[in-house]
């Protein structure tokens, strides 16, 4: 997608350096960061400089390629690779794409006949994963656009646009594709407390693509659905269990319940790399709990142009901060992947 007329991917590799858009600085500043080692890349994933399942996956794939490039060729080679993979796996527990990418790059390196061949194979696999991620987003857009009629009002939660992938996105891809087909689309972007990915990132992306939209407080969605002002909901996913249960940003489950109560179709868009056949149901999906500070404080830009963080809760107040929830498959009308639109109980397998 373009930023100020220039084509960008969310994350890419230049030599042995991983480069990415710093999503902590958006929407107020557009900054590219350079990460020279896999430890830097792992920390960027953990701290949410890069976030969104697909982008995390691509970053982890590149991080794993860095591990293989850095590994000393002698007897410590295998130990270095195993430790590096573990460092990356420990960054964020819910996003299935992270584990998918680390395992794929690791397997490509292990299948090579020499250390030099392993280094080439790891980089090539990480690049192939990033390309596949962008292509999946475009295909999801094509399939999902058929579900959006001219004049539709779509509600989305969190950010599952191009920033959450290498390009295109998942939940926002059908909206971008529909708009490029000439359909008029209006988007309600849930602000998505506590990190406000909807208010900060989705709104920034939609403005960049010229899509008409309004940010709503998270608790306004039920009101709008009840009034008939939402035609469909499309959300992304961080991990989909084998039975079609869907983990996504905290608050998604409530949106699904509201949609069911008001006969609003609820769609999930995700590439097959997000499907985890080893998780039988949503109860088996590990849910990340993040720092309570994300709930107790909020960051933003003052009218004087200063970026700052302020405490919004009383001194001494405690908080809970589960980052994801699980929506049971029965509330999901269909799941849009790069292969088409599927019933949640008839999902294709990741390849
Ligand atoms: O915690 P984040 O920002 O990495 O959360 C991931 C997400 O962006 C969402 O849950 C999203 O809706 C699906 S991931 C493409």
Short mmCIF file of C-alpha atoms and ligand atoms in Angstrom, two decimals:
data_model
loop_
_atom_site.label_atom_id
_atom_site.label_comp_id
_atom_site.label_asym_id
_atom_site.label_seq_id
_atom_site.Cartn_x
_atom_site.Cartn_y
_atom_site.Cartn_z
CA UNK A 1 0.00 0.00 0.00
CA UNK A 2 1.08 3.57 -0.50
CA UNK A 3 2.11 6.11 2.14
CA UNK A 4 2.37 9.62 0.71
CA UNK A 5 2.50 8.12 -2.78
CA UNK A 6 5.31 5.65 -1.98
CA UNK A 7 4.74 1.84 -1.94
CA UNK A 8 5.52 0.25 1.42
CA UNK A 9 5.40 -3.16 2.97
CA UNK A 10 4.98 -3.31 6.75
CA UNK A 11 8.18 -5.33 7.24
CA UNK A 12 11.04 -6.35 4.94
CA UNK A 13 14.68 -7.45 4.97
CA UNK A 14 17.66 -5.56 3.58
CA UNK A 15 20.85 -7.61 3.71
CA UNK A 16 20.83 -9.07 7.20
CA UNK A 17 18.83 -6.17 8.67
CA UNK A 18 15.08 -6.35 9.27
CA UNK A 19 13.29 -3.07 8.56
CA UNK A 20 9.74 -2.24 9.59
CA UNK A 21 7.26 0.58 10.01
CA UNK A 22 7.25 1.56 13.70
CA UNK A 23 3.59 1.04 14.58
CA UNK A 24 4.08 2.47 18.07
CA UNK A 25 4.69 5.89 16.50
CA UNK A 26 1.64 5.88 14.20
CA UNK A 27 -0.57 7.78 13.52
CA UNK A 28 1.44 10.78 14.65
CA UNK A 29 4.82 9.92 13.11
CA UNK A 30 5.82 7.68 10.20
CA UNK A 31 9.18 6.13 11.10
CA UNK A 32 11.06 3.11 9.70
CA UNK A 33 13.22 1.21 12.20
CA UNK A 34 16.24 -1.00 11.41
CA UNK A 35 16.87 -4.16 13.43
CA UNK A 36 20.38 -5.55 12.94
CA UNK A 37 20.05 -8.83 14.90
CA UNK A 38 17.38 -11.40 15.74
CA UNK A 39 17.38 -10.14 19.34
CA UNK A 40 16.37 -6.68 18.09
CA UNK A 41 13.66 -8.22 15.91
CA UNK A 42 12.34 -10.33 18.79
CA UNK A 43 12.17 -7.27 21.04
CA UNK A 44 10.32 -5.31 18.33
CA UNK A 45 7.72 -8.09 18.16
CA UNK A 46 7.40 -8.25 21.95
CA UNK A 47 7.07 -4.48 22.34
CA UNK A 48 4.56 -4.26 19.45
CA UNK A 49 6.70 -2.08 17.18
CA UNK A 50 5.29 -4.59 14.70
CA UNK A 51 1.93 -6.12 15.51
CA UNK A 52 -0.96 -7.91 13.88
CA UNK A 53 -0.71 -11.65 13.32
CA UNK A 54 0.45 -11.58 9.69
CA UNK A 55 3.07 -8.87 10.20
CA UNK A 56 4.30 -10.60 13.35
CA UNK A 57 4.63 -13.81 11.29
CA UNK A 58 6.65 -12.12 8.55
CA UNK A 59 8.86 -10.37 11.12
CA UNK A 60 9.42 -13.67 12.95
CA UNK A 61 10.31 -15.38 9.67
CA UNK A 62 12.89 -12.69 8.94
CA UNK A 63 14.08 -12.89 12.56
CA UNK A 64 14.62 -16.63 12.13
CA UNK A 65 16.59 -15.95 8.94
CA UNK A 66 18.75 -13.54 10.98
CA UNK A 67 19.37 -16.33 13.51
CA UNK A 68 20.64 -18.61 10.73
CA UNK A 69 22.79 -15.84 9.22
CA UNK A 70 24.30 -15.05 12.64
CA UNK A 71 24.92 -18.63 13.80
CA UNK A 72 28.64 -19.50 14.11
CA UNK A 73 29.58 -22.28 11.66
CA UNK A 74 31.29 -24.49 14.30
CA UNK A 75 30.03 -26.78 17.03
CA UNK A 76 27.75 -24.11 18.55
CA UNK A 77 25.72 -23.81 15.33
CA UNK A 78 22.77 -26.04 16.31
CA UNK A 79 22.56 -24.59 19.85
CA UNK A 80 22.53 -21.02 18.48
CA UNK A 81 19.72 -21.89 16.03
CA UNK A 82 17.61 -23.60 18.71
CA UNK A 83 18.07 -20.70 21.17
CA UNK A 84 17.26 -18.10 18.51
CA UNK A 85 14.07 -19.93 17.51
CA UNK A 86 13.03 -20.09 21.17
CA UNK A 87 13.72 -16.36 21.68
CA UNK A 88 11.38 -15.56 18.80
CA UNK A 89 8.69 -18.05 19.93
CA UNK A 90 8.60 -16.51 23.41
CA UNK A 91 7.70 -13.00 22.18
CA UNK A 92 3.92 -13.27 21.66
CA UNK A 93 2.02 -16.45 22.47
CA UNK A 94 -1.29 -16.11 20.59
CA UNK A 95 -0.37 -15.21 16.99
CA UNK A 96 -0.20 -18.56 15.18
CA UNK A 97 1.57 -16.98 12.19
CA UNK A 98 4.63 -16.40 14.38
CA UNK A 99 5.06 -20.12 15.11
CA UNK A 100 4.19 -21.04 11.52
CA UNK A 101 6.91 -18.73 10.15
CA UNK A 102 9.63 -19.70 12.66
CA UNK A 103 9.01 -23.40 11.99
CA UNK A 104 8.99 -22.97 8.21
CA UNK A 105 12.28 -21.02 8.11
CA UNK A 106 13.86 -23.42 10.60
CA UNK A 107 12.80 -26.42 8.48
CA UNK A 108 14.18 -24.82 5.30
CA UNK A 109 17.53 -24.23 7.02
CA UNK A 110 17.64 -27.75 8.47
CA UNK A 111 16.92 -29.31 5.07
CA UNK A 112 19.97 -27.62 3.51
CA UNK A 113 23.18 -29.60 3.05
CA UNK A 114 25.68 -27.06 4.40
CA UNK A 115 25.79 -23.97 6.63
CA UNK A 116 26.12 -21.70 3.60
CA UNK A 117 23.18 -23.39 1.89
CA UNK A 118 21.18 -23.12 5.14
CA UNK A 119 21.78 -19.35 5.25
CA UNK A 120 20.57 -18.96 1.65
CA UNK A 121 17.58 -21.25 2.24
CA UNK A 122 16.51 -19.41 5.42
CA UNK A 123 16.51 -16.01 3.74
CA UNK A 124 14.71 -17.38 0.67
CA UNK A 125 12.04 -19.03 2.84
CA UNK A 126 11.49 -15.87 4.91
CA UNK A 127 11.08 -13.86 1.68
CA UNK A 128 8.71 -16.48 0.25
CA UNK A 129 6.60 -16.35 3.43
CA UNK A 130 6.38 -12.56 3.26
CA UNK A 131 5.38 -12.70 -0.41
CA UNK A 132 2.78 -15.39 0.34
CA UNK A 133 1.42 -13.27 3.18
CA UNK A 134 0.94 -10.27 0.86
CA UNK A 135 -0.58 -12.45 -1.87
CA UNK A 136 -2.99 -14.05 0.63
CA UNK A 137 -4.19 -10.60 1.68
CA UNK A 138 -4.90 -9.68 -1.92
CA UNK A 139 -6.79 -12.94 -2.51
CA UNK A 140 -8.79 -12.48 0.72
CA UNK A 141 -9.72 -9.04 -0.63
CA UNK A 142 -10.95 -10.52 -3.90
CA UNK A 143 -13.07 -13.22 -2.23
CA UNK A 144 -14.36 -10.97 0.54
CA UNK A 145 -15.34 -8.09 -1.76
CA UNK A 146 -18.24 -10.22 -3.04
CA UNK A 147 -19.76 -10.05 0.45
CA UNK A 148 -19.80 -6.24 0.42
CA UNK A 149 -22.59 -4.57 -1.51
CA UNK A 150 -22.57 -1.00 -2.77
CA UNK A 151 -23.32 1.36 0.12
CA UNK A 152 -22.50 -1.24 2.82
CA UNK A 153 -21.65 -0.16 6.36
CA UNK A 154 -18.98 -2.47 7.76
CA UNK A 155 -17.88 -2.67 11.38
CA UNK A 156 -14.37 -3.86 12.21
CA UNK A 157 -12.44 -4.36 15.42
CA UNK A 158 -8.76 -3.68 16.13
CA UNK A 159 -6.50 -3.38 13.08
CA UNK A 160 -6.47 -6.17 10.55
CA UNK A 161 -5.43 -4.01 7.63
CA UNK A 162 -2.18 -3.87 5.70
CA UNK A 163 -0.23 -2.81 8.78
CA UNK A 164 -1.22 -6.11 10.41
CA UNK A 165 0.19 -8.04 7.42
CA UNK A 166 2.96 -7.55 4.90
CA UNK A 167 0.44 -5.83 2.62
CA UNK A 168 -3.34 -5.62 2.00
CA UNK A 169 -4.48 -7.07 5.34
CA UNK A 170 -7.24 -9.52 6.20
CA UNK A 171 -10.43 -7.83 7.50
CA UNK A 172 -9.73 -4.60 5.62
CA UNK A 173 -8.63 -6.27 2.37
CA UNK A 174 -12.22 -6.93 1.17
CA UNK A 175 -13.04 -3.29 1.95
CA UNK A 176 -10.06 -2.05 -0.09
CA UNK A 177 -10.97 -4.41 -2.95
CA UNK A 178 -14.65 -3.40 -2.89
CA UNK A 179 -13.71 0.29 -2.91
CA UNK A 180 -11.39 -0.28 -5.88
CA UNK A 181 -14.32 -1.95 -7.68
CA UNK A 182 -16.16 1.36 -7.30
CA UNK A 183 -18.46 0.34 -4.42
CA UNK A 184 -19.20 2.90 -1.75
CA UNK A 185 -18.20 1.49 1.64
CA UNK A 186 -18.47 3.06 5.08
CA UNK A 187 -16.45 1.63 7.97
CA UNK A 188 -17.06 1.80 11.71
CA UNK A 189 -13.66 1.31 13.35
CA UNK A 190 -13.89 0.22 17.00
CA UNK A 191 -11.28 2.20 18.92
CA UNK A 192 -10.10 -1.09 20.55
CA UNK A 193 -8.95 -0.33 24.05
CA UNK A 194 -6.48 -0.68 25.60
CA UNK A 195 -3.93 -0.22 22.77
CA UNK A 196 -6.40 1.62 20.50
CA UNK A 197 -5.30 -0.10 17.29
CA UNK A 198 -8.65 0.86 15.72
CA UNK A 199 -8.42 4.56 16.54
CA UNK A 200 -4.70 4.84 15.84
CA UNK A 201 -4.00 2.40 13.00
CA UNK A 202 -7.24 1.41 11.25
CA UNK A 203 -8.37 5.04 11.00
CA UNK A 204 -4.92 6.03 9.65
CA UNK A 205 -5.03 3.27 7.03
CA UNK A 206 -8.60 4.01 5.95
CA UNK A 207 -7.80 7.70 5.56
CA UNK A 208 -4.77 6.77 3.42
CA UNK A 209 -7.01 4.68 1.15
CA UNK A 210 -9.73 7.33 1.01
CA UNK A 211 -12.35 5.10 2.70
CA UNK A 212 -15.14 6.93 4.51
CA UNK A 213 -15.14 5.93 8.19
CA UNK A 214 -15.89 6.84 11.79
CA UNK A 215 -14.08 5.71 14.92
CA UNK A 216 -16.51 4.51 17.58
CA UNK A 217 -15.99 3.82 21.27
CA UNK A 218 -15.86 0.06 21.76
CA UNK A 219 -19.11 0.05 23.65
CA UNK A 220 -21.03 1.83 20.85
CA UNK A 221 -21.09 -1.17 18.51
CA UNK A 222 -24.14 -2.83 20.09
CA UNK A 223 -26.13 0.38 19.90
CA UNK A 224 -25.36 0.84 16.20
CA UNK A 225 -26.13 -2.80 15.37
CA UNK A 226 -29.42 -2.62 17.25
CA UNK A 227 -30.39 0.48 15.24
CA UNK A 228 -29.70 -1.33 11.95
CA UNK A 229 -26.73 0.89 11.12
CA UNK A 230 -24.26 -1.96 10.54
CA UNK A 231 -24.71 -4.30 7.55
CA UNK A 232 -21.87 -6.69 8.31
CA UNK A 233 -18.93 -7.19 10.65
CA UNK A 234 -15.50 -8.30 9.39
CA UNK A 235 -12.68 -8.99 11.84
CA UNK A 236 -9.27 -10.59 11.55
CA UNK A 237 -7.86 -13.41 13.64
CA UNK A 238 -4.70 -14.25 15.52
CA UNK A 239 -5.35 -18.00 15.67
CA UNK A 240 -8.17 -20.21 14.42
CA UNK A 241 -8.72 -23.58 16.09
CA UNK A 242 -9.44 -26.72 14.06
CA UNK A 243 -13.15 -26.51 14.95
CA UNK A 244 -13.46 -22.94 13.62
CA UNK A 245 -13.31 -21.11 16.98
CA UNK A 246 -11.54 -17.81 16.45
CA UNK A 247 -9.10 -15.95 18.70
CA UNK A 248 -8.92 -12.24 17.96
CA UNK A 249 -8.32 -8.95 19.77
CA UNK A 250 -10.09 -8.63 23.11
CA UNK A 251 -13.66 -7.40 22.58
CA UNK A 252 -14.26 -9.39 19.40
CA UNK A 253 -16.43 -11.94 21.24
CA UNK A 254 -18.76 -9.18 22.44
CA UNK A 255 -19.10 -7.89 18.86
CA UNK A 256 -19.99 -11.40 17.69
CA UNK A 257 -22.67 -11.71 20.39
CA UNK A 258 -24.14 -8.32 19.42
CA UNK A 259 -24.07 -9.31 15.76
CA UNK A 260 -25.85 -12.61 16.49
CA UNK A 261 -28.51 -10.85 18.58
CA UNK A 262 -29.18 -8.37 15.78
CA UNK A 263 -28.93 -10.70 12.73
CA UNK A 264 -25.83 -8.93 11.44
CA UNK A 265 -23.52 -11.33 9.54
CA UNK A 266 -20.19 -11.76 11.33
CA UNK A 267 -17.22 -12.69 9.11
CA UNK A 268 -13.63 -13.53 9.97
CA UNK A 269 -10.85 -12.94 7.42
CA UNK A 270 -7.50 -14.69 7.82
CA UNK A 271 -4.93 -16.53 5.72
CA UNK A 272 -4.65 -20.29 6.25
CA UNK A 273 -1.32 -19.69 8.03
CA UNK A 274 -3.47 -18.49 10.97
CA UNK A 275 -5.27 -21.85 11.25
CA UNK A 276 -3.75 -24.11 13.90
CA UNK A 277 -4.73 -27.74 13.27
CA UNK A 278 -2.98 -28.68 16.55
CA UNK A 279 -5.54 -26.66 18.57
CA UNK A 280 -8.75 -28.70 18.58
CA UNK A 281 -10.91 -25.89 20.02
CA UNK A 282 -10.67 -22.27 21.11
CA UNK A 283 -10.12 -23.41 24.70
CA UNK A 284 -6.71 -24.72 23.61
CA UNK A 285 -5.52 -21.36 22.23
CA UNK A 286 -3.00 -19.63 24.55
CA UNK A 287 -4.25 -16.15 25.38
CA UNK A 288 -1.67 -13.45 26.04
CA UNK A 289 -2.04 -11.30 29.17
CA UNK A 290 -0.14 -8.05 28.85
CA UNK A 291 0.98 -5.45 31.37
CA UNK A 292 -1.72 -3.77 33.43
CA UNK A 293 -0.08 -0.44 32.56
CA UNK A 294 -1.68 -0.68 29.10
CA UNK A 295 -5.06 -0.30 30.84
CA UNK A 296 -4.00 2.16 33.55
CA UNK A 297 -2.25 4.61 31.18
CA UNK A 298 -2.99 6.01 27.75
CA UNK A 299 -0.68 7.65 25.21
CA UNK A 300 -1.43 10.35 22.67
CA UNK A 301 -0.50 13.72 21.24
CA UNK A 302 -1.27 16.94 23.05
CA UNK A 303 -2.68 19.96 21.20
CA UNK A 304 0.83 21.41 21.52
CA UNK A 305 2.13 18.48 19.44
CA UNK A 306 3.88 16.61 22.24
CA UNK A 307 3.50 12.80 22.39
CA UNK A 308 2.93 11.78 25.98
CA UNK A 309 1.59 9.07 28.24
CA UNK A 310 -0.83 9.86 31.04
CA UNK A 311 -2.32 7.83 33.87
CA UNK A 312 -6.11 7.57 33.66
CA UNK A 313 -6.78 5.39 36.72
CA UNK A 314 -6.47 6.27 40.42
CA UNK A 315 -3.03 5.77 41.96
CA UNK A 316 -2.81 2.23 43.28
CA UNK A 317 -5.61 0.88 41.03
CA UNK A 318 -4.97 -2.58 39.56
CA UNK A 319 -6.05 -3.88 36.16
CA UNK A 320 -6.39 -7.08 34.11
CA UNK A 321 -5.29 -7.03 30.51
CA UNK A 322 -6.13 -10.14 28.46
CA UNK A 323 -5.11 -9.19 24.92
CA UNK A 324 -7.36 -11.64 23.02
CA UNK A 325 -10.62 -13.52 23.37
CA UNK A 326 -12.21 -16.48 21.61
CA UNK A 327 -15.38 -16.33 19.54
CA UNK A 328 -17.05 -19.74 19.24
CA UNK A 329 -17.50 -20.95 15.64
CA UNK A 330 -21.29 -20.90 15.99
CA UNK A 331 -21.26 -17.08 15.88
CA UNK A 332 -19.12 -16.93 12.74
CA UNK A 333 -21.08 -16.78 9.45
CA UNK A 334 -18.00 -17.63 7.36
CA UNK A 335 -14.21 -17.46 7.31
CA UNK A 336 -12.57 -15.78 4.32
CA UNK A 337 -9.16 -17.20 3.42
CA UNK A 338 -6.96 -16.87 0.34
CA UNK A 339 -8.81 -19.89 -1.08
CA UNK A 340 -12.36 -18.57 -0.75
CA UNK A 341 -15.22 -18.22 1.73
CA UNK A 342 -15.65 -21.21 4.02
CA UNK A 343 -18.05 -22.45 6.68
CA UNK A 344 -16.10 -22.43 9.99
CA UNK A 345 -16.41 -26.23 10.17
CA UNK A 346 -15.01 -26.73 6.66
CA UNK A 347 -11.68 -24.93 6.74
CA UNK A 348 -8.80 -25.67 4.36
CA UNK A 349 -5.57 -26.83 5.99
CA UNK A 350 -2.50 -24.56 6.08
CA UNK A 351 0.10 -25.67 3.46
O1 LIG B 1 -2.05 -7.22 19.72
P1 LIG B 1 -2.00 -7.00 18.25
O2 LIG B 1 -2.14 -5.59 17.83
O3 LIG B 1 -0.83 -7.69 17.59
O4 LIG B 1 -3.31 -7.73 17.81
C1 LIG B 1 -3.46 -8.43 16.71
C2 LIG B 1 -4.47 -7.79 15.89
O5 LIG B 1 -4.17 -6.84 15.22
C3 LIG B 1 -5.81 -8.25 15.89
O6 LIG B 1 -6.21 -9.11 16.80
C4 LIG B 1 -6.35 -8.38 14.52
O7 LIG B 1 -7.69 -8.12 14.57
C5 LIG B 1 -6.08 -9.68 13.85
S1 LIG B 1 -4.44 -9.89 13.39
C6 LIG B 1 -4.38 -9.53 11.76
#
